[in-house]
């Protein structure tokens, strides 16, 4: 067993069996897509690198890249649960569930994975607010469109609330819970005076970013000089939280830093220096995936070029998303631990025009 020193910590590098992971991408092929996994630990966060051959050959641009290059236009529609987007380029643009877009009348997170075909227009995007009450201009931001997408949701509970439960009230509840936990560990208020309920502005808090950067600095070198990395699994406080795998290494490389940062935001919010736990190993990940595979599968066509396969157990939920015209293999696989959310789904309500106002009680104009 080898070890690697990263920023004063001594993370373990573990090589283990990956047999239970093979089903995640190998849908019609008998080839084994994975060659090895590596794991590294810093404080209460352990990551397992997943390596293998590309299963999808198409090249994708991420939402962040597309917005930076101004090759898409992302707009408000007047419906808090749906945005509209145009792809102005000849590229395929991948928009990941959990991506946060800043601005508009409220900061949003995207509710489903979707691929924008070249030159596609007026594509609807399912969205959830990650900010409450505001439904007007913030600073110099446009109320009609969104400016940047630098972050993704900062906890698996937020992702499950949006992707699985599709529950706006629960998304807000998980954002509020995260702000409280992160603030307790920073020992300062991480809510912005500009908009106290905005998750995006919380993630921009300087003190919180400094703590998260320590995790990223320690673990980012694990990805250096490694080839064919398709994704990673991560564990917090000795417990598997999330598995993320992509159809090709190029797409994952574009999202890797954002996803690692999100894992670090989650880990820091749950850090407790008094907590004692066993450092997880490959068996923990294997067992987690094996349980997740026992769930009953439902298939949903989410767009003309997208299909989502979902499996759910009492402890895990798996999403396999297919870009159907790019081949028979999934473009993105996510597995989330839900054992502390089981039976805790809040009653679904409909909201519009921000805040806690029900659509039947629109604010006075």
Short mmCIF file of C-alpha atoms in Angstrom, two decimals:
data_model
loop_
_atom_site.label_atom_id
_atom_site.label_comp_id
_atom_site.label_asym_id
_atom_site.label_seq_id
_atom_site.Cartn_x
_atom_site.Cartn_y
_atom_site.Cartn_z
CA UNK A 1 0.00 0.00 0.00
CA UNK A 2 1.35 3.40 -0.98
CA UNK A 3 0.88 6.70 0.78
CA UNK A 4 0.89 10.25 -0.50
CA UNK A 5 1.54 13.30 1.61
CA UNK A 6 -0.79 16.20 0.89
CA UNK A 7 -0.61 19.51 2.76
CA UNK A 8 0.49 18.11 6.07
CA UNK A 9 -1.96 15.21 6.05
CA UNK A 10 -1.19 11.59 5.15
CA UNK A 11 -4.06 10.33 3.02
CA UNK A 12 -4.18 6.62 2.25
CA UNK A 13 -4.06 5.50 -1.38
CA UNK A 14 -6.12 2.34 -1.67
CA UNK A 15 -6.36 -0.01 -4.63
CA UNK A 16 -9.41 -2.28 -4.42
CA UNK A 17 -11.97 -4.34 -6.23
CA UNK A 18 -14.21 -2.40 -8.60
CA UNK A 19 -16.45 -5.25 -9.72
CA UNK A 20 -19.60 -3.74 -8.24
CA UNK A 21 -19.02 -0.48 -10.10
CA UNK A 22 -18.94 -2.05 -13.55
CA UNK A 23 -22.71 -1.98 -14.00
CA UNK A 24 -22.82 1.79 -13.66
CA UNK A 25 -21.68 2.48 -17.21
CA UNK A 26 -21.54 -0.91 -18.95
CA UNK A 27 -25.13 -1.09 -20.18
CA UNK A 28 -24.75 -2.90 -23.51
CA UNK A 29 -21.01 -3.52 -23.53
CA UNK A 30 -19.33 -6.51 -21.92
CA UNK A 31 -16.10 -4.55 -21.53
CA UNK A 32 -15.02 -3.56 -18.05
CA UNK A 33 -14.79 0.24 -18.12
CA UNK A 34 -12.86 0.67 -14.87
CA UNK A 35 -9.22 -0.21 -14.29
CA UNK A 36 -8.60 0.94 -10.69
CA UNK A 37 -9.65 3.29 -7.96
CA UNK A 38 -7.60 5.43 -5.63
CA UNK A 39 -8.62 6.96 -2.33
CA UNK A 40 -7.30 9.94 -0.40
CA UNK A 41 -8.32 11.33 2.98
CA UNK A 42 -8.06 14.84 4.40
CA UNK A 43 -9.65 15.52 7.78
CA UNK A 44 -13.20 14.11 7.58
CA UNK A 45 -13.35 13.84 3.77
CA UNK A 46 -12.23 10.74 1.84
CA UNK A 47 -12.34 10.60 -1.95
CA UNK A 48 -12.03 7.53 -4.20
CA UNK A 49 -10.91 8.21 -7.77
CA UNK A 50 -12.67 6.22 -10.47
CA UNK A 51 -10.70 5.57 -13.65
CA UNK A 52 -11.58 3.87 -16.91
CA UNK A 53 -12.08 4.16 -20.65
CA UNK A 54 -14.43 6.74 -22.15
CA UNK A 55 -17.88 5.34 -22.84
CA UNK A 56 -19.16 8.41 -24.74
CA UNK A 57 -17.07 10.08 -27.44
CA UNK A 58 -19.01 13.34 -27.73
CA UNK A 59 -17.35 16.53 -26.51
CA UNK A 60 -19.36 18.70 -24.11
CA UNK A 61 -19.12 22.27 -22.86
CA UNK A 62 -20.19 22.81 -19.24
CA UNK A 63 -22.72 25.40 -18.11
CA UNK A 64 -19.99 27.45 -16.42
CA UNK A 65 -17.87 27.46 -19.57
CA UNK A 66 -20.84 28.33 -21.75
CA UNK A 67 -21.84 31.26 -19.55
CA UNK A 68 -18.25 32.51 -19.35
CA UNK A 69 -18.00 32.36 -23.15
CA UNK A 70 -21.48 33.90 -23.53
CA UNK A 71 -22.57 31.17 -25.93
CA UNK A 72 -25.86 30.58 -24.12
CA UNK A 73 -28.60 32.88 -22.90
CA UNK A 74 -30.33 31.83 -19.67
CA UNK A 75 -33.52 33.74 -18.87
CA UNK A 76 -36.34 34.12 -16.38
CA UNK A 77 -39.77 32.99 -17.58
CA UNK A 78 -42.02 34.41 -14.85
CA UNK A 79 -42.35 30.88 -13.45
CA UNK A 80 -40.11 30.34 -10.44
CA UNK A 81 -39.80 26.62 -11.23
CA UNK A 82 -38.70 26.98 -14.85
CA UNK A 83 -36.06 28.91 -16.75
CA UNK A 84 -35.47 29.14 -20.50
CA UNK A 85 -32.16 28.78 -22.33
CA UNK A 86 -30.83 29.28 -25.86
CA UNK A 87 -27.63 27.68 -27.14
CA UNK A 88 -26.02 30.13 -29.55
CA UNK A 89 -23.11 27.86 -30.43
CA UNK A 90 -22.29 24.75 -32.44
CA UNK A 91 -21.33 22.94 -29.21
CA UNK A 92 -23.25 20.46 -27.08
CA UNK A 93 -23.70 22.11 -23.67
CA UNK A 94 -24.08 19.90 -20.58
CA UNK A 95 -26.07 21.45 -17.74
CA UNK A 96 -25.74 19.45 -14.53
CA UNK A 97 -28.47 19.00 -11.95
CA UNK A 98 -27.40 21.00 -8.91
CA UNK A 99 -25.62 23.73 -10.86
CA UNK A 100 -26.38 27.13 -9.30
CA UNK A 101 -27.05 30.14 -11.49
CA UNK A 102 -26.67 33.56 -9.91
CA UNK A 103 -28.86 36.57 -10.56
CA UNK A 104 -32.30 36.85 -12.08
CA UNK A 105 -35.12 37.48 -9.64
CA UNK A 106 -33.81 34.71 -7.38
CA UNK A 107 -30.71 32.50 -7.47
CA UNK A 108 -31.65 29.05 -8.78
CA UNK A 109 -30.36 25.52 -8.95
CA UNK A 110 -31.01 23.35 -12.00
CA UNK A 111 -33.32 20.42 -11.25
CA UNK A 112 -32.22 17.89 -13.92
CA UNK A 113 -29.27 17.01 -16.11
CA UNK A 114 -29.81 18.22 -19.67
CA UNK A 115 -27.78 18.56 -22.87
CA UNK A 116 -28.42 21.53 -25.15
CA UNK A 117 -28.07 20.62 -28.80
CA UNK A 118 -26.22 23.09 -31.05
CA UNK A 119 -28.29 26.18 -31.93
CA UNK A 120 -31.24 24.98 -29.81
CA UNK A 121 -33.71 27.65 -28.71
CA UNK A 122 -36.21 28.18 -25.87
CA UNK A 123 -35.27 25.00 -24.03
CA UNK A 124 -37.11 24.78 -20.67
CA UNK A 125 -34.99 24.13 -17.57
CA UNK A 126 -36.55 22.81 -14.38
CA UNK A 127 -35.26 24.90 -11.49
CA UNK A 128 -35.56 25.48 -7.75
CA UNK A 129 -34.85 28.61 -5.73
CA UNK A 130 -31.82 28.57 -3.48
CA UNK A 131 -32.81 31.96 -2.11
CA UNK A 132 -36.05 33.15 -0.50
CA UNK A 133 -38.18 36.30 -0.59
CA UNK A 134 -36.25 38.29 -3.21
CA UNK A 135 -38.09 38.84 -6.49
CA UNK A 136 -36.40 42.03 -7.65
CA UNK A 137 -33.02 43.36 -8.72
CA UNK A 138 -30.03 42.63 -6.44
CA UNK A 139 -27.29 45.20 -6.84
CA UNK A 140 -26.38 45.63 -10.50
CA UNK A 141 -27.59 42.17 -11.54
CA UNK A 142 -30.17 41.74 -14.28
CA UNK A 143 -33.59 40.53 -13.19
CA UNK A 144 -34.23 39.06 -16.63
CA UNK A 145 -31.14 36.85 -17.00
CA UNK A 146 -28.38 35.13 -15.05
CA UNK A 147 -24.70 36.03 -14.99
CA UNK A 148 -22.52 33.16 -13.77
CA UNK A 149 -22.54 29.54 -12.59
CA UNK A 150 -19.49 28.89 -10.43
CA UNK A 151 -20.97 26.61 -7.77
CA UNK A 152 -23.16 23.58 -7.37
CA UNK A 153 -25.32 22.56 -4.41
CA UNK A 154 -23.26 22.24 -1.25
CA UNK A 155 -24.75 19.08 0.28
CA UNK A 156 -26.22 15.77 -0.84
CA UNK A 157 -29.39 16.57 1.13
CA UNK A 158 -29.91 19.66 -1.02
CA UNK A 159 -29.37 17.56 -4.16
CA UNK A 160 -31.80 14.88 -3.03
CA UNK A 161 -34.42 17.48 -2.09
CA UNK A 162 -34.24 18.92 -5.62
CA UNK A 163 -33.61 15.87 -7.80
CA UNK A 164 -35.53 13.16 -5.96
CA UNK A 165 -38.17 14.88 -3.86
CA UNK A 166 -38.56 17.84 -6.27
CA UNK A 167 -39.67 19.82 -3.25
CA UNK A 168 -39.05 23.59 -3.12
CA UNK A 169 -39.82 23.87 0.59
CA UNK A 170 -37.34 21.12 1.40
CA UNK A 171 -34.66 22.73 -0.78
CA UNK A 172 -35.05 25.91 1.26
CA UNK A 173 -34.99 23.91 4.48
CA UNK A 174 -31.74 22.19 3.50
CA UNK A 175 -30.16 25.50 2.47
CA UNK A 176 -31.07 27.00 5.83
CA UNK A 177 -29.72 23.95 7.65
CA UNK A 178 -26.46 24.18 5.71
CA UNK A 179 -26.05 27.88 6.54
CA UNK A 180 -26.50 27.11 10.23
CA UNK A 181 -24.04 24.20 10.23
CA UNK A 182 -21.41 26.03 8.21
CA UNK A 183 -21.79 29.15 10.34
CA UNK A 184 -21.33 27.13 13.53
CA UNK A 185 -18.07 25.66 12.21
CA UNK A 186 -16.77 28.98 10.89
CA UNK A 187 -17.86 30.54 14.20
CA UNK A 188 -19.33 33.46 12.26
CA UNK A 189 -22.48 34.38 10.39
CA UNK A 190 -22.09 33.13 6.80
CA UNK A 191 -25.33 34.73 5.62
CA UNK A 192 -24.95 37.70 3.33
CA UNK A 193 -26.33 41.07 4.40
CA UNK A 194 -27.29 41.61 0.77
CA UNK A 195 -29.54 38.53 0.78
CA UNK A 196 -29.45 36.42 3.93
CA UNK A 197 -31.24 33.43 2.38
CA UNK A 198 -29.02 33.12 -0.71
CA UNK A 199 -27.00 29.89 -0.77
CA UNK A 200 -24.81 31.30 -3.54
CA UNK A 201 -23.83 34.33 -1.46
CA UNK A 202 -23.15 32.06 1.52
CA UNK A 203 -20.79 30.00 -0.64
CA UNK A 204 -19.01 33.27 -1.49
CA UNK A 205 -18.43 34.08 2.19
CA UNK A 206 -14.68 34.71 2.59
CA UNK A 207 -14.30 32.85 5.88
CA UNK A 208 -16.17 29.81 4.61
CA UNK A 209 -14.26 29.81 1.32
CA UNK A 210 -10.97 29.90 3.23
CA UNK A 211 -11.89 26.77 5.21
CA UNK A 212 -13.12 24.94 2.12
CA UNK A 213 -9.96 25.90 0.22
CA UNK A 214 -7.92 23.93 2.77
CA UNK A 215 -9.71 20.73 1.72
CA UNK A 216 -9.37 21.51 -1.98
CA UNK A 217 -5.67 22.35 -1.65
CA UNK A 218 -5.06 19.06 0.16
CA UNK A 219 -7.04 16.83 -2.19
CA UNK A 220 -6.69 18.50 -5.59
CA UNK A 221 -3.20 16.99 -6.16
CA UNK A 222 -4.82 13.54 -6.08
CA UNK A 223 -6.17 14.32 -9.57
CA UNK A 224 -2.86 15.54 -10.96
CA UNK A 225 -0.99 13.32 -13.42
CA UNK A 226 -3.83 10.81 -13.43
CA UNK A 227 -5.36 9.69 -16.72
CA UNK A 228 -8.83 8.51 -17.64
CA UNK A 229 -10.55 9.72 -14.47
CA UNK A 230 -14.30 9.37 -14.97
CA UNK A 231 -15.42 10.48 -11.52
CA UNK A 232 -15.10 9.91 -7.81
CA UNK A 233 -16.89 8.74 -4.70
CA UNK A 234 -16.59 10.61 -1.44
CA UNK A 235 -17.18 9.81 2.21
CA UNK A 236 -17.71 12.21 5.11
CA UNK A 237 -17.09 11.28 8.73
CA UNK A 238 -16.47 7.69 7.66
CA UNK A 239 -19.77 7.35 5.79
CA UNK A 240 -20.33 7.23 2.02
CA UNK A 241 -22.09 10.39 0.86
CA UNK A 242 -22.05 10.47 -2.95
CA UNK A 243 -20.76 8.74 -6.09
CA UNK A 244 -20.37 10.76 -9.32
CA UNK A 245 -19.34 9.13 -12.63
CA UNK A 246 -19.36 10.62 -16.14
CA UNK A 247 -19.37 9.13 -19.61
CA UNK A 248 -15.96 10.50 -20.52
CA UNK A 249 -12.91 11.85 -18.75
CA UNK A 250 -12.98 15.16 -20.61
CA UNK A 251 -16.38 16.11 -19.20
CA UNK A 252 -15.42 15.08 -15.68
CA UNK A 253 -12.17 17.06 -15.89
CA UNK A 254 -14.21 20.20 -16.62
CA UNK A 255 -16.45 19.59 -13.60
CA UNK A 256 -13.92 18.02 -11.23
CA UNK A 257 -12.87 21.12 -9.29
CA UNK A 258 -16.48 22.29 -8.85
CA UNK A 259 -17.54 18.84 -7.60
CA UNK A 260 -14.54 18.52 -5.26
CA UNK A 261 -15.28 21.96 -3.87
CA UNK A 262 -18.91 20.98 -3.28
CA UNK A 263 -17.75 17.86 -1.42
CA UNK A 264 -15.48 20.07 0.68
CA UNK A 265 -18.31 22.48 1.49
CA UNK A 266 -20.38 19.51 2.66
CA UNK A 267 -17.52 17.97 4.66
CA UNK A 268 -16.60 21.22 6.41
CA UNK A 269 -20.19 21.83 7.49
CA UNK A 270 -20.15 18.40 9.18
CA UNK A 271 -16.65 18.58 10.66
CA UNK A 272 -16.41 17.85 14.38
CA UNK A 273 -12.93 17.59 15.86
CA UNK A 274 -14.31 15.46 18.71
CA UNK A 275 -15.87 12.91 16.38
CA UNK A 276 -14.03 9.60 16.07
CA UNK A 277 -14.68 7.37 13.05
CA UNK A 278 -12.98 4.69 11.00
CA UNK A 279 -11.45 5.83 7.72
CA UNK A 280 -13.59 4.19 5.00
CA UNK A 281 -12.20 1.72 2.49
CA UNK A 282 -13.30 0.22 -0.81
CA UNK A 283 -15.63 -2.24 0.91
CA UNK A 284 -17.70 0.66 2.25
CA UNK A 285 -18.10 2.01 -1.28
CA UNK A 286 -18.77 -1.44 -2.76
CA UNK A 287 -21.46 -2.17 -0.18
CA UNK A 288 -23.06 1.22 -0.76
CA UNK A 289 -23.27 0.68 -4.52
CA UNK A 290 -24.49 -2.91 -4.11
CA UNK A 291 -27.40 -1.73 -1.93
CA UNK A 292 -28.21 1.06 -4.36
CA UNK A 293 -28.43 -1.44 -7.23
CA UNK A 294 -31.26 -3.33 -5.48
CA UNK A 295 -33.71 -0.45 -5.90
CA UNK A 296 -36.68 -0.61 -8.24
CA UNK A 297 -36.02 1.28 -11.47
CA UNK A 298 -38.22 3.93 -13.04
CA UNK A 299 -37.47 5.50 -16.43
CA UNK A 300 -38.46 9.03 -17.40
CA UNK A 301 -37.93 10.88 -20.68
CA UNK A 302 -36.88 14.32 -19.40
CA UNK A 303 -36.22 15.95 -22.80
CA UNK A 304 -36.25 14.92 -26.43
CA UNK A 305 -32.58 13.88 -26.16
CA UNK A 306 -32.48 12.89 -22.45
CA UNK A 307 -33.67 9.89 -20.42
CA UNK A 308 -33.33 9.46 -16.66
CA UNK A 309 -33.22 6.03 -14.99
CA UNK A 310 -33.82 6.21 -11.24
CA UNK A 311 -33.42 3.52 -8.58
CA UNK A 312 -34.36 4.13 -4.96
CA UNK A 313 -33.94 2.10 -1.78
CA UNK A 314 -34.53 3.10 1.81
CA UNK A 315 -30.91 4.29 2.05
CA UNK A 316 -29.75 5.29 -1.43
CA UNK A 317 -30.97 6.85 -4.64
CA UNK A 318 -29.32 6.42 -8.05
CA UNK A 319 -29.73 8.56 -11.15
CA UNK A 320 -28.43 7.36 -14.52
CA UNK A 321 -28.88 10.03 -17.18
CA UNK A 322 -28.59 9.22 -20.89
CA UNK A 323 -27.94 11.66 -23.71
CA UNK A 324 -29.84 9.36 -26.03
CA UNK A 325 -28.37 10.47 -29.36
CA UNK A 326 -24.80 10.16 -28.07
CA UNK A 327 -24.84 6.40 -27.55
CA UNK A 328 -26.26 3.67 -25.29
CA UNK A 329 -24.12 4.42 -22.22
CA UNK A 330 -25.13 6.85 -19.46
CA UNK A 331 -23.63 10.32 -19.61
CA UNK A 332 -23.82 10.87 -15.85
CA UNK A 333 -24.39 8.57 -12.87
CA UNK A 334 -25.07 9.95 -9.39
CA UNK A 335 -25.68 7.90 -6.23
CA UNK A 336 -26.68 9.70 -3.04
CA UNK A 337 -26.91 8.45 0.53
CA UNK A 338 -30.43 9.18 1.80
CA UNK A 339 -30.57 7.19 5.02
CA UNK A 340 -30.90 10.28 7.23
CA UNK A 341 -33.60 11.73 4.98
CA UNK A 342 -35.89 8.69 4.79
CA UNK A 343 -39.40 9.58 5.92
CA UNK A 344 -38.37 13.21 6.32
CA UNK A 345 -39.81 14.65 3.12
CA UNK A 346 -41.66 17.90 3.71
CA UNK A 347 -45.11 18.46 2.31
CA UNK A 348 -44.87 19.72 -1.26
CA UNK A 349 -46.23 23.18 -1.98
CA UNK A 350 -46.30 25.39 -5.07
CA UNK A 351 -44.59 28.79 -5.00
CA UNK A 352 -44.17 31.65 -7.40
CA UNK A 353 -42.75 35.17 -7.27
CA UNK A 354 -40.30 34.13 -4.58
CA UNK A 355 -40.37 33.89 -0.84
CA UNK A 356 -42.95 31.79 0.96
CA UNK A 357 -45.90 33.13 -1.05
CA UNK A 358 -48.16 30.45 -2.48
CA UNK A 359 -49.03 30.87 -6.16
CA UNK A 360 -52.62 31.55 -5.14
CA UNK A 361 -51.45 34.55 -3.15
CA UNK A 362 -49.35 36.57 -5.57
CA UNK A 363 -47.89 39.78 -4.19
CA UNK A 364 -49.49 43.09 -5.01
CA UNK A 365 -47.95 44.88 -7.99
#
